[in-house]
Short mmCIF file of C-alpha atoms in Angstrom, two decimals:
data_model
loop_
_atom_site.label_atom_id
_atom_site.label_comp_id
_atom_site.label_asym_id
_atom_site.label_seq_id
_atom_site.Cartn_x
_atom_site.Cartn_y
_atom_site.Cartn_z
CA MET A 1 -242.31 -109.19 140.57
CA PRO A 2 -239.60 -108.20 139.03
CA THR A 3 -235.85 -108.91 140.87
CA VAL A 4 -233.45 -106.52 139.74
CA LEU A 5 -229.60 -106.31 140.73
CA ALA A 6 -228.39 -103.05 140.90
CA ILE A 7 -224.68 -102.07 140.42
CA ASN A 8 -222.78 -98.80 141.55
CA PRO A 9 -219.13 -99.11 141.51
CA GLY A 10 -216.78 -96.55 143.27
CA SER A 11 -213.16 -96.05 143.21
CA ALA A 12 -212.55 -98.76 145.47
CA THR A 13 -215.89 -100.34 146.20
CA THR A 14 -218.78 -101.97 144.45
CA LYS A 15 -222.21 -101.23 145.81
CA LEU A 16 -224.69 -103.86 144.93
CA GLY A 17 -228.57 -103.96 145.62
CA LEU A 18 -231.24 -106.71 145.27
CA PHE A 19 -234.69 -105.47 144.89
CA ARG A 20 -238.22 -107.42 144.29
CA ASP A 21 -240.86 -105.06 143.23
CA GLY A 22 -239.02 -102.39 144.03
CA LYS A 23 -238.28 -103.31 147.69
CA GLU A 24 -234.89 -103.57 149.15
CA VAL A 25 -233.99 -107.47 149.84
CA ILE A 26 -230.53 -107.26 150.50
CA THR A 27 -227.69 -104.50 150.06
CA LYS A 28 -223.86 -104.50 150.12
CA THR A 29 -220.86 -102.63 149.76
CA LEU A 30 -217.59 -104.85 148.48
CA GLU A 31 -214.49 -103.45 149.36
CA HIS A 32 -211.80 -104.21 146.65
CA SER A 33 -208.89 -103.20 149.27
CA GLY A 34 -205.58 -102.38 147.62
CA GLU A 35 -206.65 -104.53 144.15
CA LEU A 36 -207.63 -101.27 142.40
CA HIS A 37 -205.13 -98.95 143.63
CA ALA A 38 -202.05 -99.46 141.41
CA ALA A 39 -201.55 -97.14 138.80
CA ASP A 40 -200.89 -99.91 135.97
CA VAL A 41 -204.60 -101.59 136.74
CA SER A 42 -205.89 -102.23 133.21
CA LYS A 43 -209.89 -101.63 132.93
CA GLU A 44 -210.40 -105.21 131.97
CA HIS A 45 -208.49 -105.96 135.48
CA ASP A 46 -210.27 -103.64 137.33
CA ILE A 47 -213.81 -105.43 135.65
CA GLU A 48 -212.72 -108.81 136.58
CA VAL A 49 -211.90 -108.07 140.22
CA ARG A 50 -215.15 -106.85 140.59
CA ARG A 51 -216.68 -109.44 138.50
CA SER A 52 -215.22 -111.96 140.74
CA ALA A 53 -216.35 -110.22 143.87
CA VAL A 54 -219.92 -109.76 142.57
CA VAL A 55 -220.04 -113.71 141.56
CA GLY A 56 -218.88 -114.12 145.51
CA PHE A 57 -221.68 -111.93 146.62
CA LEU A 58 -224.18 -114.17 144.67
CA ARG A 59 -223.24 -117.38 145.38
CA GLU A 60 -222.96 -116.51 149.31
CA ASN A 61 -226.64 -115.05 149.32
CA GLY A 62 -228.06 -118.20 147.34
CA ILE A 63 -228.35 -115.93 144.20
CA ASP A 64 -228.55 -117.57 140.70
CA ILE A 65 -228.30 -114.79 137.77
CA SER A 66 -230.71 -116.58 135.81
CA THR A 67 -233.39 -115.58 138.31
CA ILE A 68 -233.13 -112.20 138.03
CA ASP A 69 -235.16 -110.36 135.60
CA ALA A 70 -232.74 -107.40 134.91
CA ILE A 71 -229.00 -105.87 135.87
CA ALA A 72 -229.54 -102.13 136.62
CA CYS A 73 -225.99 -100.53 136.38
CA ARG A 74 -225.06 -96.80 137.06
CA GLY A 75 -223.95 -94.94 133.67
CA GLY A 76 -220.73 -94.07 132.86
CA ILE A 77 -219.06 -91.08 131.15
CA LEU A 78 -221.15 -91.61 128.08
CA PRO A 79 -221.72 -89.18 124.86
CA PRO A 80 -224.24 -86.42 125.25
CA LEU A 81 -227.81 -88.31 125.97
CA GLU A 82 -231.48 -88.00 126.21
CA SER A 83 -232.72 -88.65 129.60
CA GLY A 84 -234.09 -92.01 130.27
CA THR A 85 -233.12 -95.68 130.44
CA TYR A 86 -230.77 -97.69 127.86
CA VAL A 87 -229.92 -100.92 126.80
CA VAL A 88 -226.33 -101.98 127.51
CA ASP A 89 -224.95 -103.76 124.50
CA ASP A 90 -221.71 -104.24 122.87
CA GLU A 91 -221.47 -100.59 121.31
CA MET A 92 -221.99 -99.17 124.89
CA VAL A 93 -219.45 -101.54 126.17
CA ASP A 94 -216.85 -100.69 123.81
CA TYR A 95 -217.33 -96.94 124.04
CA LEU A 96 -216.81 -97.21 128.28
CA ILE A 97 -214.17 -99.12 128.18
CA HIS A 98 -212.19 -97.63 124.80
CA ARG A 99 -213.60 -94.33 123.96
CA SER A 100 -214.84 -92.75 127.11
CA PRO A 101 -213.17 -89.22 127.47
CA VAL A 102 -212.77 -89.68 131.19
CA ASP A 103 -211.71 -92.81 132.85
CA HIS A 104 -214.14 -93.04 135.93
CA PRO A 105 -215.17 -95.84 138.30
CA SER A 106 -218.97 -95.78 137.03
CA ASN A 107 -217.48 -96.64 133.32
CA ARG A 108 -217.01 -100.00 134.74
CA ALA A 109 -220.81 -100.56 135.91
CA ALA A 110 -222.19 -101.42 132.28
CA PRO A 111 -219.20 -103.92 131.38
CA LEU A 112 -219.74 -105.54 134.51
CA GLY A 113 -223.21 -105.89 134.62
CA ALA A 114 -222.93 -107.33 130.48
CA GLU A 115 -220.07 -110.18 131.94
CA LEU A 116 -222.58 -111.12 134.95
CA SER A 117 -225.37 -111.56 132.51
CA MET A 118 -224.05 -113.91 129.93
CA GLY A 119 -226.65 -112.67 127.48
CA LYS A 120 -229.26 -114.42 129.46
CA VAL A 121 -230.46 -111.17 131.67
CA PRO A 122 -231.25 -107.71 129.98
CA VAL A 123 -228.90 -104.99 131.38
CA PHE A 124 -229.68 -101.57 131.42
CA ILE A 125 -228.17 -97.94 132.72
CA THR A 126 -230.69 -95.23 133.54
CA ASP A 127 -229.74 -91.12 133.29
CA PRO A 128 -225.84 -90.91 133.48
CA VAL A 129 -224.28 -87.68 134.15
CA SER A 130 -224.25 -86.78 130.36
CA VAL A 131 -227.82 -86.42 130.24
CA ASP A 132 -228.06 -83.26 127.85
CA GLU A 133 -231.30 -81.39 127.29
CA PHE A 134 -229.71 -77.79 127.44
CA TRP A 135 -231.55 -74.85 125.63
CA GLU A 136 -229.27 -73.73 123.09
CA LEU A 137 -228.71 -70.44 124.88
CA SER A 138 -227.69 -72.65 127.95
CA ARG A 139 -224.59 -73.61 126.09
CA LEU A 140 -222.71 -70.37 125.59
CA SER A 141 -220.09 -69.77 128.40
CA GLY A 142 -218.86 -66.26 127.09
CA ILE A 143 -216.19 -67.29 124.85
CA PRO A 144 -216.81 -69.33 121.44
CA GLN A 145 -213.64 -71.76 122.28
CA ILE A 146 -215.37 -72.83 125.65
CA GLU A 147 -218.92 -73.84 125.64
CA ARG A 148 -221.03 -75.04 128.90
CA ARG A 149 -221.52 -78.49 129.29
CA SER A 150 -224.46 -80.43 130.88
CA LEU A 151 -223.12 -82.42 133.33
CA LEU A 152 -225.18 -83.08 136.21
CA HIS A 153 -226.24 -85.35 139.34
CA ALA A 154 -229.00 -86.72 136.45
CA LEU A 155 -229.97 -90.08 138.19
CA ASN A 156 -230.77 -88.90 141.43
CA MET A 157 -231.96 -85.27 140.40
CA LYS A 158 -234.33 -86.95 137.80
CA ALA A 159 -235.80 -89.97 140.40
CA ALA A 160 -236.38 -86.98 142.87
CA ALA A 161 -238.52 -84.95 140.55
CA ARG A 162 -240.13 -88.22 139.47
CA ARG A 163 -241.64 -88.57 142.98
CA VAL A 164 -242.44 -84.77 143.62
CA ALA A 165 -244.35 -85.43 140.38
CA GLN A 166 -246.50 -88.42 141.88
CA GLU A 167 -246.71 -86.81 145.35
CA MET A 168 -248.53 -83.78 143.62
CA GLY A 169 -250.44 -86.06 141.38
CA LYS A 170 -249.28 -84.81 138.02
CA ASP A 171 -247.70 -85.53 134.97
CA LEU A 172 -243.80 -84.54 135.03
CA THR A 173 -244.26 -83.10 131.53
CA ASP A 174 -246.87 -80.58 133.26
CA LEU A 175 -244.32 -79.09 135.62
CA ASN A 176 -241.51 -76.82 136.13
CA PHE A 177 -238.65 -77.62 138.87
CA VAL A 178 -235.94 -76.15 140.03
CA ILE A 179 -233.87 -79.29 141.08
CA VAL A 180 -231.20 -78.96 143.71
CA HIS A 181 -229.00 -82.00 144.43
CA LEU A 182 -226.79 -81.32 147.87
CA GLY A 183 -224.00 -83.75 148.02
CA GLY A 184 -219.95 -83.48 147.71
CA GLY A 185 -221.05 -81.55 144.39
CA ILE A 186 -223.88 -79.27 144.30
CA SER A 187 -225.96 -79.66 141.03
CA VAL A 188 -228.99 -76.80 140.73
CA GLY A 189 -231.07 -77.67 137.34
CA LEU A 190 -233.86 -76.06 136.03
CA GLN A 191 -236.20 -78.64 134.59
CA MET A 192 -238.97 -77.35 132.32
CA GLU A 193 -241.86 -79.99 131.47
CA GLY A 194 -239.72 -82.79 132.26
CA ARG A 195 -236.44 -81.34 130.36
CA MET A 196 -233.14 -80.26 132.45
CA VAL A 197 -232.82 -77.25 130.46
CA ASP A 198 -230.10 -75.63 132.39
CA VAL A 199 -227.85 -76.61 135.37
CA ASN A 200 -224.72 -75.63 136.75
CA ASN A 201 -221.46 -77.95 135.85
CA ALA A 202 -220.84 -78.89 140.02
CA ASN A 203 -217.15 -78.99 139.02
CA ASP A 204 -216.63 -75.70 137.48
CA GLU A 205 -219.62 -73.45 138.43
CA GLY A 206 -222.32 -72.55 141.03
CA PRO A 207 -221.82 -72.53 144.50
CA PHE A 208 -219.39 -73.97 146.62
CA SER A 209 -219.95 -77.21 147.89
CA PRO A 210 -218.33 -79.15 150.77
CA ASN A 211 -215.56 -80.01 149.00
CA ARG A 212 -215.63 -78.17 145.55
CA SER A 213 -214.60 -74.38 145.06
CA GLY A 214 -217.68 -73.67 142.35
CA GLU A 215 -217.21 -70.56 140.61
CA LEU A 216 -214.26 -68.52 141.17
CA PRO A 217 -212.85 -65.12 139.47
CA VAL A 218 -211.24 -65.93 136.41
CA GLY A 219 -208.03 -63.19 137.02
CA ASP A 220 -207.19 -64.91 140.16
CA VAL A 221 -207.06 -68.57 138.83
CA VAL A 222 -205.00 -67.54 135.91
CA GLU A 223 -202.73 -65.83 138.11
CA MET A 224 -202.58 -68.78 140.18
CA ALA A 225 -202.22 -71.30 137.22
CA PHE A 226 -198.78 -69.37 136.27
CA SER A 227 -197.31 -68.47 139.59
CA GLY A 228 -195.41 -71.52 139.04
CA LYS A 229 -196.15 -72.68 142.70
CA HIS A 230 -198.59 -75.28 141.66
CA SER A 231 -198.85 -78.33 139.11
CA GLU A 232 -202.03 -78.69 136.83
CA LYS A 233 -202.88 -81.91 138.99
CA GLN A 234 -202.70 -79.91 142.27
CA LEU A 235 -204.89 -77.02 141.26
CA ILE A 236 -207.71 -79.31 140.01
CA SER A 237 -207.65 -81.05 143.22
CA ARG A 238 -207.75 -77.84 145.19
CA TYR A 239 -210.86 -76.98 142.92
CA THR A 240 -212.51 -80.06 142.82
CA LYS A 241 -211.37 -82.08 145.82
CA GLN A 242 -210.17 -79.67 148.56
CA GLY A 243 -212.18 -76.65 147.74
CA GLY A 244 -215.44 -75.44 149.60
CA LEU A 245 -216.05 -76.12 152.54
CA PHE A 246 -213.00 -78.33 153.40
CA ALA A 247 -210.77 -75.18 152.26
CA TYR A 248 -212.24 -72.96 155.05
CA THR A 249 -213.11 -75.43 157.82
CA GLY A 250 -210.92 -78.78 157.50
CA THR A 251 -213.80 -80.75 156.89
CA ASP A 252 -216.16 -81.63 154.24
CA ASP A 253 -218.79 -82.95 156.44
CA LEU A 254 -221.89 -80.62 157.06
CA ARG A 255 -222.49 -82.58 160.57
CA LYS A 256 -219.00 -81.89 161.83
CA ALA A 257 -219.07 -78.34 160.51
CA PHE A 258 -222.29 -77.37 162.45
CA GLU A 259 -220.43 -79.00 165.58
CA LEU A 260 -217.57 -76.79 164.92
CA SER A 261 -219.67 -73.99 164.53
CA GLN A 262 -220.91 -73.79 167.99
CA ASN A 263 -217.68 -72.38 169.03
CA ASP A 264 -216.26 -70.70 165.88
CA ASN A 265 -218.25 -67.94 164.30
CA ASN A 266 -216.11 -68.20 161.24
CA VAL A 267 -217.24 -71.71 160.29
CA SER A 268 -220.86 -70.63 160.84
CA GLN A 269 -220.39 -67.61 158.17
CA VAL A 270 -218.73 -70.24 156.07
CA ILE A 271 -222.30 -72.55 156.54
CA ALA A 272 -224.27 -69.70 156.06
CA ALA A 273 -222.17 -68.66 152.59
CA MET A 274 -222.80 -71.91 151.20
CA ALA A 275 -226.44 -71.37 151.66
CA TYR A 276 -226.55 -67.97 150.49
CA GLN A 277 -224.69 -69.00 147.21
CA ILE A 278 -227.23 -72.53 146.53
CA ALA A 279 -230.01 -69.72 146.90
CA LYS A 280 -228.53 -67.15 144.48
CA GLU A 281 -228.30 -70.10 142.05
CA ILE A 282 -232.03 -71.11 142.60
CA GLY A 283 -233.04 -67.49 142.31
CA GLY A 284 -231.38 -67.23 138.84
CA MET A 285 -233.17 -70.52 137.78
CA CYS A 286 -236.18 -69.36 138.57
CA ALA A 287 -235.69 -66.01 136.88
CA VAL A 288 -235.19 -67.71 133.49
CA ALA A 289 -238.05 -69.57 133.92
CA GLY A 290 -239.95 -66.69 134.22
CA GLY A 291 -240.96 -67.24 137.70
CA GLU A 292 -242.93 -70.28 136.23
CA ILE A 293 -241.91 -72.72 138.91
CA ASP A 294 -243.94 -75.35 140.77
CA ALA A 295 -241.63 -76.41 143.27
CA VAL A 296 -237.96 -76.11 144.36
CA VAL A 297 -237.13 -79.88 144.87
CA LEU A 298 -233.94 -80.57 147.39
CA THR A 299 -232.25 -83.71 147.34
CA GLY A 300 -228.75 -85.54 148.13
CA GLY A 301 -227.03 -86.27 151.35
CA MET A 302 -227.16 -82.52 153.06
CA ALA A 303 -230.97 -82.78 152.51
CA TYR A 304 -231.02 -84.50 155.64
CA SER A 305 -230.00 -81.34 157.66
CA GLU A 306 -233.27 -79.78 158.64
CA ARG A 307 -231.00 -76.80 159.94
CA PHE A 308 -229.29 -76.49 156.72
CA VAL A 309 -232.51 -77.04 154.46
CA GLU A 310 -234.34 -73.99 156.42
CA MET A 311 -231.16 -72.09 155.70
CA ILE A 312 -232.00 -72.32 151.91
CA ARG A 313 -235.83 -72.02 152.22
CA SER A 314 -235.56 -68.73 154.28
CA TYR A 315 -234.47 -67.51 150.60
CA VAL A 316 -236.37 -69.16 148.16
CA SER A 317 -239.54 -70.25 149.75
CA ARG A 318 -241.01 -67.12 148.57
CA PHE A 319 -240.62 -68.24 144.65
CA ALA A 320 -242.28 -71.77 144.97
CA LEU A 321 -243.27 -74.79 147.21
CA VAL A 322 -239.84 -76.40 148.59
CA THR A 323 -240.06 -80.07 148.98
CA VAL A 324 -237.27 -82.21 150.46
CA GLU A 325 -236.24 -85.60 149.02
CA PRO A 326 -233.13 -86.52 150.80
CA GLY A 327 -230.51 -88.95 150.30
CA GLU A 328 -229.18 -90.00 146.84
CA ASN A 329 -230.68 -93.14 146.48
CA GLU A 330 -229.04 -94.49 143.91
CA LEU A 331 -229.62 -98.39 143.82
CA LEU A 332 -233.29 -97.53 143.91
CA SER A 333 -233.16 -95.26 141.03
CA LEU A 334 -231.58 -97.68 139.05
CA VAL A 335 -234.04 -100.31 140.13
CA GLU A 336 -236.65 -98.08 139.12
CA GLY A 337 -235.43 -97.06 135.69
CA ALA A 338 -235.24 -100.86 134.77
CA GLU A 339 -238.31 -101.50 136.26
CA ARG A 340 -240.22 -99.07 134.10
CA VAL A 341 -238.66 -100.92 131.03
CA LEU A 342 -239.79 -104.24 132.38
CA ASN A 343 -243.46 -103.27 133.17
CA GLY A 344 -243.65 -101.42 129.43
CA THR A 345 -244.15 -97.75 130.66
CA GLU A 346 -241.05 -96.75 129.23
CA ARG A 347 -239.04 -98.24 126.00
CA ALA A 348 -235.38 -98.81 126.76
CA LYS A 349 -233.29 -96.78 123.87
CA LYS A 350 -229.85 -98.01 122.43
CA LEU A 351 -226.89 -95.50 122.50
CA LYS A 352 -227.04 -94.51 119.32
CA GLU A 353 -230.66 -93.61 119.31
CA GLY A 354 -230.14 -91.25 122.41
CA VAL A 355 -226.86 -89.16 121.26
CA VAL A 356 -227.92 -85.71 120.98
CA ARG A 357 -224.34 -84.16 120.54
CA ARG A 358 -221.05 -85.63 119.28
#
């Protein structure tokens, strides 16, 4: 029965989960209060704050790191990679601390895991956001200076696909899915025979979401950018943190929006438009798959809303079976990746092996 510690850092929190034989033993979200909010906090100090908090958590719960079979960490912003589980080694740690193009909290996970393990326990990541299995046609944007990038909620989407394949009693490589992550950002991906060959970048493309604007008319965006009324930082925040449902209704919580919609038809229309745009994106993926889709898989936090799921299902159920795997289940998905390596069903790759594009 393997025992695995999962680590998932947020901007000011670190989520931990101890799992034994795939079952949750204990989970905890460590709050780092104001320790990480200062602008001049170094990456090394950030990792040390988290390490000290995790060590305290382990000590309080009588957990000896040497009794753990593996540490499973959230994958950070790495180069474009093949899907799968990767060994955390010195090269990966160096990349995440010194060379990653984006300074993101998830970049702290693997270095933190490596420090905790002290070389005594294997450390892994699984399916980071940079998983890249694109068809070459998927990369063309419309102008050669801008390439479409494969950035997605890979961890949850890949894990949901595995669960659905298992429920169907089939091998993942024999199935074609459209997988929809319904969270703060929305990713709609086409997975053909186990490979995610196309997906919208949730920050820049596709349907609007609870707090992201999705695709916008280019001309209007350019006009706004050069109006002199907004800084670059303000515009990026408007489109990626204050757009979508939030921009129209003042809330990015779908549950709250449904409550508001009882007395405000405009809010009802916004929710309906979000479902409509999601359905359009699903339909496009079904089209480029030639209609050969075994299931549409809905996952993420908003998939808990039966009402919202039914709004999407009403558009797309004629394309394929619609299955629902609600929630993000990130800690469990990380653990399952480590367990596949520990039980020999998957070989953990090293960073250099998995890089598909530089």
